[in-house]
PDB file of C-alpha atoms in Angstrom:
ATOM      1  CA  MET A 254      -0.004   0.110   0.017  1.00 83.00           C
ATOM      2  CA  ALA A 255       1.506   3.067  -1.127  1.00 91.00           C
ATOM      3  CA  PRO A 256       2.042   6.093   1.976  1.00 96.00           C
ATOM      4  CA  TYR A 257      -0.931   8.187   0.176  1.00 96.00           C
ATOM      5  CA  HIS A 258      -3.588   5.186   0.643  1.00 96.00           C
ATOM      6  CA  LYS A 259      -2.328   4.240   4.284  1.00 96.00           C
ATOM      7  CA  THR A 260      -2.302   8.646   5.420  1.00 97.00           C
ATOM      8  CA  ASN A 261      -5.804   8.429   3.940  1.00 96.00           C
ATOM      9  CA  PHE A 262      -6.766   5.354   5.747  1.00 96.00           C
ATOM     10  CA  LEU A 263      -4.793   6.605   9.764  1.00 96.00           C
ATOM     11  CA  PHE A 264      -6.611   9.959   8.659  1.00 95.00           C
ATOM     12  CA  LEU A 265     -10.074   8.454   8.346  1.00 97.00           C
ATOM     13  CA  LEU A 266      -9.564   6.568  11.642  1.00 96.00           C
ATOM     14  CA  LEU A 267      -8.470  10.146  13.203  1.00 95.00           C
ATOM     15  CA  GLY A 268     -11.595  11.690  11.332  1.00 95.00           C
ATOM     16  CA  ILE A 269     -14.085   9.508  13.077  1.00 97.00           C
ATOM     17  CA  VAL A 270     -12.239   9.938  16.218  1.00 96.00           C
ATOM     18  CA  LEU A 271     -12.382  13.755  16.054  1.00 95.00           C
ATOM     19  CA  LEU A 272     -15.879  13.829  15.140  1.00 94.00           C
ATOM     20  CA  TRP A 273     -17.299  11.583  17.902  1.00 94.00           C
ATOM     21  CA  ALA A 274     -15.001  13.805  20.492  1.00 94.00           C
ATOM     22  CA  VAL A 275     -16.564  16.673  18.983  1.00 93.00           C
ATOM     23  CA  TYR A 276     -19.908  15.708  19.147  1.00 91.00           C
ATOM     24  CA  PHE A 277     -20.599  13.644  22.169  1.00 91.00           C
ATOM     25  CA  GLN A 278     -17.742  14.536  24.402  1.00 91.00           C
ATOM     26  CA  GLY A 279     -18.042  18.364  23.683  1.00 90.00           C
ATOM     27  CA  LEU A 280     -14.439  18.985  21.733  1.00 92.00           C
ATOM     28  CA  SER A 281     -14.746  22.513  20.226  1.00 93.00           C
ATOM     29  CA  VAL A 282     -15.297  22.456  16.318  1.00 93.00           C
ATOM     30  CA  PHE A 283     -12.564  25.055  15.405  1.00 93.00           C
ATOM     31  CA  PHE A 284     -10.528  21.465  15.993  1.00 91.00           C
ATOM     32  CA  LEU A 285     -11.956  20.039  12.642  1.00 93.00           C
ATOM     33  CA  PRO A 286     -11.006  22.634  10.215  1.00 95.00           C
ATOM     34  CA  ALA A 287      -7.234  22.646  12.118  1.00 96.00           C
ATOM     35  CA  PHE A 288      -7.735  19.028  11.157  1.00 94.00           C
ATOM     36  CA  ALA A 289      -8.822  19.326   7.915  1.00 96.00           C
ATOM     37  CA  LEU A 290      -5.792  21.952   7.566  1.00 97.00           C
ATOM     38  CA  VAL A 291      -3.608  19.205   8.734  1.00 97.00           C
ATOM     39  CA  TYR A 292      -4.600  16.412   6.459  1.00 96.00           C
ATOM     40  CA  LEU A 293      -3.933  18.766   3.572  1.00 97.00           C
ATOM     41  CA  LEU A 294      -0.817  20.290   4.542  1.00 97.00           C
ATOM     42  CA  VAL A 295       0.795  16.197   4.901  1.00 97.00           C
ATOM     43  CA  ILE A 296      -0.494  15.053   1.496  1.00 97.00           C
ATOM     44  CA  GLY A 297       0.728  18.491  -0.119  1.00 96.00           C
ATOM     45  CA  TYR A 298       3.861  17.589   1.332  1.00 96.00           C
ATOM     46  CA  GLY A 299       3.629  13.797   0.179  1.00 96.00           C
ATOM     47  CA  SER A 300       3.076  15.028  -3.579  1.00 96.00           C
ATOM     48  CA  TRP A 301       5.756  18.020  -3.872  1.00 94.00           C
ATOM     49  CA  ASP A 302       8.268  15.311  -2.547  1.00 95.00           C
ATOM     50  CA  ILE A 303       9.177  12.812  -5.299  1.00 96.00           C
ATOM     51  CA  GLN A 304      11.684  11.111  -3.204  1.00 95.00           C
ATOM     52  CA  LEU A 305       8.937   9.923  -1.188  1.00 95.00           C
ATOM     53  CA  HIS A 306       7.417   7.461  -3.525  1.00 95.00           C
ATOM     54  CA  PHE A 307       4.083   8.855  -1.693  1.00 96.00           C
ATOM     55  CA  HIS A 308       1.767   8.104  -4.611  1.00 97.00           C
ATOM     56  CA  PHE A 309       3.252   5.385  -6.801  1.00 96.00           C
ATOM     57  CA  LYS A 310       7.559   3.804  -6.568  1.00 96.00           C
ATOM     58  CA  THR A 311       9.639   6.448  -8.737  1.00 97.00           C
ATOM     59  CA  PHE A 312      13.536   6.005  -9.444  1.00 98.00           C
ATOM     60  CA  ASN A 313      15.419   8.426  -7.555  1.00 98.00           C
ATOM     61  CA  LYS A 314      18.620   6.904  -7.375  1.00 98.00           C
ATOM     62  CA  ALA A 315      20.404   3.625  -7.683  1.00 97.00           C
ATOM     63  CA  ASP A 316      21.254   1.267  -5.192  1.00 93.00           C
ATOM     64  CA  ALA A 317      25.044   1.379  -5.930  1.00 87.00           C
ATOM     65  CA  ASP A 318      28.158   0.692  -3.816  1.00 88.00           C
ATOM     66  CA  GLN A 319      30.297   2.080  -6.427  1.00 94.00           C
ATOM     67  CA  LYS A 320      30.858   5.782  -6.826  1.00 97.00           C
ATOM     68  CA  TYR A 321      28.709   6.247 -10.077  1.00 98.00           C
ATOM     69  CA  VAL A 322      26.176   9.141 -10.468  1.00 98.00           C
ATOM     70  CA  ALA A 323      24.013  10.156 -13.638  1.00 98.00           C
ATOM     71  CA  ILE A 324      23.550  13.738 -14.676  1.00 98.00           C
ATOM     72  CA  THR A 325      20.260  15.161 -15.908  1.00 98.00           C
ATOM     73  CA  PHE A 326      18.655  18.111 -17.573  1.00 98.00           C
ATOM     74  CA  ASP A 327      15.330  19.327 -17.037  1.00 98.00           C
ATOM     75  CA  ASP A 328      13.189  21.966 -19.502  1.00 97.00           C
ATOM     76  CA  GLY A 329      14.830  21.700 -22.948  1.00 96.00           C
ATOM     77  CA  PRO A 330      15.979  21.680 -25.549  1.00 98.00           C
ATOM     78  CA  THR A 331      16.951  25.598 -25.675  1.00 98.00           C
ATOM     79  CA  GLU A 332      19.072  27.607 -27.247  1.00 98.00           C
ATOM     80  CA  TYR A 333      21.680  26.877 -24.766  1.00 98.00           C
ATOM     81  CA  THR A 334      21.755  23.287 -24.928  1.00 98.00           C
ATOM     82  CA  PRO A 335      24.286  22.639 -27.604  1.00 98.00           C
ATOM     83  CA  ARG A 336      26.821  24.699 -25.486  1.00 98.00           C
ATOM     84  CA  VAL A 337      25.886  21.737 -23.114  1.00 98.00           C
ATOM     85  CA  LEU A 338      26.056  19.274 -25.517  1.00 98.00           C
ATOM     86  CA  ASP A 339      29.974  20.793 -25.862  1.00 98.00           C
ATOM     87  CA  ILE A 340      30.997  20.269 -22.431  1.00 98.00           C
ATOM     88  CA  LEU A 341      29.064  16.516 -22.066  1.00 98.00           C
ATOM     89  CA  GLU A 342      31.476  15.803 -25.605  1.00 98.00           C
ATOM     90  CA  LYS A 343      34.843  17.590 -24.127  1.00 97.00           C
ATOM     91  CA  HIS A 344      34.158  15.342 -20.989  1.00 97.00           C
ATOM     92  CA  LYS A 345      33.270  12.407 -22.668  1.00 97.00           C
ATOM     93  CA  VAL A 346      29.867  12.512 -20.519  1.00 98.00           C
ATOM     94  CA  LYS A 347      25.949  10.928 -21.507  1.00 98.00           C
ATOM     95  CA  ALA A 348      23.266  12.560 -19.634  1.00 98.00           C
ATOM     96  CA  ALA A 349      20.040  12.468 -20.017  1.00 98.00           C
ATOM     97  CA  PHE A 350      17.532  15.339 -21.058  1.00 98.00           C
ATOM     98  CA  PHE A 351      13.884  15.534 -20.279  1.00 98.00           C
ATOM     99  CA  CYS A 352      12.426  17.838 -22.582  1.00 98.00           C
ATOM    100  CA  ILE A 353       9.421  19.794 -22.937  1.00 98.00           C
ATOM    101  CA  GLY A 354       7.009  19.198 -25.832  1.00 98.00           C
ATOM    102  CA  GLU A 355       6.642  23.342 -26.807  1.00 98.00           C
ATOM    103  CA  ASN A 356      10.522  23.499 -27.095  1.00 98.00           C
ATOM    104  CA  ILE A 357      10.960  20.357 -28.718  1.00 98.00           C
ATOM    105  CA  GLU A 358       8.729  22.117 -31.713  1.00 98.00           C
ATOM    106  CA  LYS A 359      10.680  25.233 -31.567  1.00 98.00           C
ATOM    107  CA  HIS A 360      14.289  23.092 -31.789  1.00 98.00           C
ATOM    108  CA  PRO A 361      13.979  20.186 -33.416  1.00 98.00           C
ATOM    109  CA  GLU A 362      17.419  20.173 -34.961  1.00 98.00           C
ATOM    110  CA  ILE A 363      18.430  20.866 -31.228  1.00 98.00           C
ATOM    111  CA  LEU A 364      16.940  17.424 -30.033  1.00 98.00           C
ATOM    112  CA  LYS A 365      18.491  15.403 -32.868  1.00 98.00           C
ATOM    113  CA  GLN A 366      21.563  16.639 -31.850  1.00 98.00           C
ATOM    114  CA  ILE A 367      20.901  15.556 -28.503  1.00 98.00           C
ATOM    115  CA  HIS A 368      20.205  11.990 -29.518  1.00 98.00           C
ATOM    116  CA  ALA A 369      22.992  12.070 -32.159  1.00 98.00           C
ATOM    117  CA  SER A 370      25.003  13.037 -29.284  1.00 98.00           C
ATOM    118  CA  GLY A 371      23.981   9.372 -27.726  1.00 98.00           C
ATOM    119  CA  HIS A 372      22.115  11.041 -24.833  1.00 98.00           C
ATOM    120  CA  ILE A 373      19.004   9.787 -23.480  1.00 98.00           C
ATOM    121  CA  ILE A 374      15.647  11.765 -24.177  1.00 98.00           C
ATOM    122  CA  GLY A 375      12.610  11.703 -22.232  1.00 98.00           C
ATOM    123  CA  ASN A 376       9.104  12.855 -21.788  1.00 98.00           C
ATOM    124  CA  HIS A 377       8.571  16.113 -19.502  1.00 98.00           C
ATOM    125  CA  SER A 378       5.167  16.845 -20.385  1.00 97.00           C
ATOM    126  CA  TYR A 379       4.277  19.334 -23.455  1.00 97.00           C
ATOM    127  CA  GLY A 380       4.177  22.714 -22.027  1.00 94.00           C
ATOM    128  CA  HIS A 381       4.958  22.444 -18.091  1.00 92.00           C
ATOM    129  CA  GLY A 382       2.365  24.779 -17.187  1.00 87.00           C
ATOM    130  CA  TYR A 383       1.605  25.865 -13.590  1.00 85.00           C
ATOM    131  CA  PHE A 384      -1.401  24.254 -13.362  1.00 86.00           C
ATOM    132  CA  PHE A 385      -0.158  20.669 -15.185  1.00 92.00           C
ATOM    133  CA  ASP A 386      -0.616  18.575 -11.649  1.00 89.00           C
ATOM    134  CA  PHE A 387      -4.240  20.118 -11.557  1.00 90.00           C
ATOM    135  CA  LEU A 388      -4.784  17.986 -14.537  1.00 95.00           C
ATOM    136  CA  ASN A 389      -7.123  14.372 -15.022  1.00 96.00           C
ATOM    137  CA  ALA A 390      -5.233  11.756 -15.977  1.00 96.00           C
ATOM    138  CA  LYS A 391      -6.745  12.603 -19.570  1.00 97.00           C
ATOM    139  CA  GLY A 392      -5.478  15.640 -19.700  1.00 96.00           C
ATOM    140  CA  MET A 393      -2.155  14.462 -18.809  1.00 96.00           C
ATOM    141  CA  ILE A 394      -2.311  11.763 -21.274  1.00 97.00           C
ATOM    142  CA  ALA A 395      -3.049  13.813 -24.048  1.00 97.00           C
ATOM    143  CA  GLU A 396       0.377  16.412 -23.103  1.00 96.00           C
ATOM    144  CA  THR A 397       2.623  13.458 -22.519  1.00 98.00           C
ATOM    145  CA  ASP A 398       1.289  11.739 -26.109  1.00 98.00           C
ATOM    146  CA  LYS A 399       2.070  14.838 -27.618  1.00 98.00           C
ATOM    147  CA  THR A 400       5.188  15.227 -26.533  1.00 98.00           C
ATOM    148  CA  ASP A 401       6.060  11.156 -26.869  1.00 98.00           C
ATOM    149  CA  ALA A 402       4.696  11.905 -30.711  1.00 98.00           C
ATOM    150  CA  LEU A 403       7.223  14.525 -31.050  1.00 98.00           C
ATOM    151  CA  ILE A 404      10.163  12.941 -30.230  1.00 98.00           C
ATOM    152  CA  GLU A 405       9.208   9.931 -31.837  1.00 98.00           C
ATOM    153  CA  LYS A 406       8.837  11.187 -34.976  1.00 98.00           C
ATOM    154  CA  LEU A 407      12.250  13.266 -34.614  1.00 98.00           C
ATOM    155  CA  ILE A 408      14.412  10.392 -33.340  1.00 98.00           C
ATOM    156  CA  GLY A 409      12.436   7.084 -34.089  1.00 97.00           C
ATOM    157  CA  LYS A 410      11.742   6.311 -30.597  1.00 97.00           C
ATOM    158  CA  LYS A 411       9.156   6.657 -28.094  1.00 98.00           C
ATOM    159  CA  PRO A 412      10.632   7.399 -24.520  1.00 98.00           C
ATOM    160  CA  ILE A 413       9.766   5.077 -21.368  1.00 98.00           C
ATOM    161  CA  PHE A 414      11.463   7.659 -19.121  1.00 98.00           C
ATOM    162  CA  PHE A 415       9.084  10.539 -18.011  1.00 98.00           C
ATOM    163  CA  ARG A 416       9.646  12.996 -15.056  1.00 98.00           C
ATOM    164  CA  PRO A 417       6.751  15.219 -14.160  1.00 97.00           C
ATOM    165  CA  PRO A 418       6.914  18.716 -14.270  1.00 96.00           C
ATOM    166  CA  TYR A 419       8.347  20.098 -10.605  1.00 94.00           C
ATOM    167  CA  GLY A 420       8.945  17.000  -9.795  1.00 95.00           C
ATOM    168  CA  ILE A 421       4.998  16.945  -8.303  1.00 95.00           C
ATOM    169  CA  THR A 422       3.229  13.634  -8.284  1.00 97.00           C
ATOM    170  CA  ASN A 423      -0.488  12.864  -7.231  1.00 97.00           C
ATOM    171  CA  PRO A 424      -3.314   9.973  -8.492  1.00 97.00           C
ATOM    172  CA  ALA A 425      -3.364  11.518 -12.055  1.00 97.00           C
ATOM    173  CA  VAL A 426      -0.182  11.524 -12.441  1.00 97.00           C
ATOM    174  CA  LYS A 427      -0.113   7.531 -11.013  1.00 97.00           C
ATOM    175  CA  LYS A 428      -2.423   6.629 -13.470  1.00 97.00           C
ATOM    176  CA  THR A 429      -0.770   8.574 -16.339  1.00 97.00           C
ATOM    177  CA  VAL A 430       2.451   6.814 -15.556  1.00 98.00           C
ATOM    178  CA  GLN A 431       0.953   3.388 -15.198  1.00 97.00           C
ATOM    179  CA  ARG A 432      -1.277   3.549 -18.652  1.00 97.00           C
ATOM    180  CA  LYS A 433       1.995   4.458 -20.458  1.00 97.00           C
ATOM    181  CA  ASN A 434       3.881   2.465 -19.067  1.00 97.00           C
ATOM    182  CA  TYR A 435       6.364   5.070 -17.984  1.00 98.00           C
ATOM    183  CA  LYS A 436       9.162   5.000 -15.870  1.00 98.00           C
ATOM    184  CA  ALA A 437       8.979   7.999 -13.632  1.00 98.00           C
ATOM    185  CA  ILE A 438      12.240   9.535 -12.789  1.00 98.00           C
ATOM    186  CA  GLY A 439      13.231  12.248 -10.000  1.00 98.00           C
ATOM    187  CA  TRP A 440      16.304  12.933  -8.280  1.00 98.00           C
ATOM    188  CA  SER A 441      18.496  12.482  -5.446  1.00 98.00           C
ATOM    189  CA  ILE A 442      20.780  15.513  -5.780  1.00 98.00           C
ATOM    190  CA  ARG A 443      18.498  18.919  -7.065  1.00 97.00           C
ATOM    191  CA  SER A 444      20.782  21.886  -8.057  1.00 97.00           C
ATOM    192  CA  MET A 445      18.380  24.348  -7.626  1.00 97.00           C
ATOM    193  CA  ASP A 446      20.440  25.939 -10.369  1.00 97.00           C
ATOM    194  CA  THR A 447      17.619  27.522 -11.667  1.00 96.00           C
ATOM    195  CA  VAL A 448      16.629  29.414  -8.552  1.00 95.00           C
ATOM    196  CA  ASN A 449      20.388  30.157  -6.830  1.00 95.00           C
ATOM    197  CA  LYS A 450      22.226  32.715  -9.644  1.00 93.00           C
ATOM    198  CA  ASN A 451      25.492  32.100  -7.667  1.00 97.00           C
ATOM    199  CA  THR A 452      27.659  29.583 -10.169  1.00 96.00           C
ATOM    200  CA  GLU A 453      30.122  28.278  -7.392  1.00 96.00           C
ATOM    201  CA  SER A 454      27.067  27.801  -5.069  1.00 97.00           C
ATOM    202  CA  VAL A 455      25.085  25.662  -7.279  1.00 98.00           C
ATOM    203  CA  SER A 456      28.297  23.797  -8.259  1.00 97.00           C
ATOM    204  CA  ASN A 457      29.294  23.221  -4.655  1.00 97.00           C
ATOM    205  CA  LYS A 458      25.745  22.170  -3.237  1.00 97.00           C
ATOM    206  CA  VAL A 459      26.009  19.520  -5.999  1.00 98.00           C
ATOM    207  CA  ILE A 460      29.607  18.446  -5.279  1.00 98.00           C
ATOM    208  CA  SER A 461      28.785  18.217  -1.713  1.00 97.00           C
ATOM    209  CA  ASN A 462      25.791  16.236  -1.683  1.00 98.00           C
ATOM    210  CA  LEU A 463      26.987  13.314  -4.142  1.00 98.00           C
ATOM    211  CA  HIS A 464      26.475   9.558  -3.070  1.00 98.00           C
ATOM    212  CA  PRO A 465      26.930   6.309  -5.166  1.00 98.00           C
ATOM    213  CA  GLY A 466      24.076   6.018  -7.584  1.00 98.00           C
ATOM    214  CA  GLY A 467      23.104   9.947  -7.254  1.00 98.00           C
ATOM    215  CA  ILE A 468      20.780  11.504  -9.704  1.00 98.00           C
ATOM    216  CA  ILE A 469      21.520  14.870 -10.742  1.00 98.00           C
ATOM    217  CA  LEU A 470      19.166  17.186 -11.542  1.00 98.00           C
ATOM    218  CA  PHE A 471      20.388  20.525 -13.483  1.00 98.00           C
ATOM    219  CA  HIS A 472      18.267  22.394 -16.098  1.00 98.00           C
ATOM    220  CA  ASP A 473      19.580  24.167 -19.631  1.00 98.00           C
ATOM    221  CA  SER A 474      17.323  26.407 -19.806  1.00 96.00           C
ATOM    222  CA  HIS A 475      19.353  29.078 -19.070  1.00 97.00           C
ATOM    223  CA  GLU A 476      22.722  30.657 -19.859  1.00 96.00           C
ATOM    224  CA  ARG A 477      24.456  30.406 -16.414  1.00 97.00           C
ATOM    225  CA  ILE A 478      24.135  26.596 -17.087  1.00 98.00           C
ATOM    226  CA  SER A 479      27.386  26.191 -18.954  1.00 97.00           C
ATOM    227  CA  ALA A 480      29.813  27.276 -15.900  1.00 97.00           C
ATOM    228  CA  ILE A 481      28.069  25.655 -13.685  1.00 98.00           C
ATOM    229  CA  LEU A 482      28.243  22.366 -15.605  1.00 98.00           C
ATOM    230  CA  GLU A 483      31.620  22.797 -16.605  1.00 97.00           C
ATOM    231  CA  ARG A 484      33.105  23.943 -12.649  1.00 97.00           C
ATOM    232  CA  THR A 485      30.532  20.552 -11.554  1.00 98.00           C
ATOM    233  CA  LEU A 486      31.891  17.846 -13.829  1.00 98.00           C
ATOM    234  CA  LYS A 487      35.439  18.622 -12.589  1.00 97.00           C
ATOM    235  CA  GLY A 488      34.440  18.411  -8.901  1.00 97.00           C
ATOM    236  CA  ILE A 489      32.628  15.533  -9.595  1.00 98.00           C
ATOM    237  CA  TYR A 490      35.956  13.734 -10.955  1.00 97.00           C
ATOM    238  CA  SER A 491      37.738  15.205  -7.987  1.00 97.00           C
ATOM    239  CA  LYS A 492      35.888  13.284  -5.732  1.00 97.00           C
ATOM    240  CA  GLY A 493      36.318   9.887  -7.533  1.00 97.00           C
ATOM    241  CA  TYR A 494      33.120   9.746  -8.984  1.00 98.00           C
ATOM    242  CA  LYS A 495      32.411   8.549 -12.620  1.00 97.00           C
ATOM    243  CA  ILE A 496      29.178  10.027 -14.262  1.00 98.00           C
ATOM    244  CA  VAL A 497      27.250   6.583 -16.268  1.00 98.00           C
ATOM    245  CA  PRO A 498      24.413   7.223 -18.477  1.00 98.00           C
ATOM    246  CA  LEU A 499      21.139   7.187 -16.380  1.00 98.00           C
ATOM    247  CA  ASP A 500      19.755   3.907 -17.865  1.00 98.00           C
ATOM    248  CA  GLU A 501      23.206   1.865 -17.380  1.00 97.00           C
ATOM    249  CA  LEU A 502      22.855   3.559 -13.515  1.00 98.00           C
ATOM    250  CA  LEU A 503      18.632   2.357 -12.956  1.00 98.00           C
ATOM    251  CA  ASN A 504      19.860  -0.645 -15.528  1.00 97.00           C
ATOM    252  CA  LEU A 505      16.156   0.355 -17.216  1.00 97.00           C
ATOM    253  CA  PRO A 506      15.345   0.582 -21.161  1.00 97.00           C
ATOM    254  CA  PRO A 507      15.155   4.303 -22.069  1.00 98.00           C
ATOM    255  CA  TYR A 508      12.697   3.570 -24.992  1.00 98.00           C
ATOM    256  CA  ASP A 509       9.617   1.629 -25.727  1.00 91.00           C
TER     257      ASP A 509
END
């Protein structure tokens, strides 16, 4: 049973006890909205953190004893992606790019370049809208179908790896993943490179959090990524780590 279902069951029991206390023991009714708020906060936190496996199993790291990590990028392809590809090629690194359908339409040749360079391409929804997580499963499937079709048209392969926008999970995302036979990919090392504007600080954060089997999250959607990546790769190697492709790290096929 997923933590989400266990949480609902626990709160159901507690809710019954609370209602009994309110109606038969004179407990203040003000405890009811407080109880509802706590429930929403717990569900919200569980849905927000993909590493908790709150709604379903996600792949956030590998069970590895050796010092292997994988690098992933979200939100491309963009005009910054080719420079990222150049840096990866210089360091002989293969990464995974979780791409947005709208950006694929804007930069189809860059997507082809990602694939031709030997990197993995995953689905990251079509629009990556702020309200993606409020869609029902039908709406999410429509978005991912559209992106899958774009990817398959350009590289001849249909992705299995899917990363939900913002890393948020919920019952609709679960249905989407199950119906499309996706492997939902999270992360265990989040660079926060779109929030933290200090290149050195972002790089240091990643390097200090390295661990065997780690999946690192970057974004190839801003101009600072080149400097961040260059510095981080050197730091990873200085710590004695090897960077391997995501499919190799997880021992999972990336395409259908």
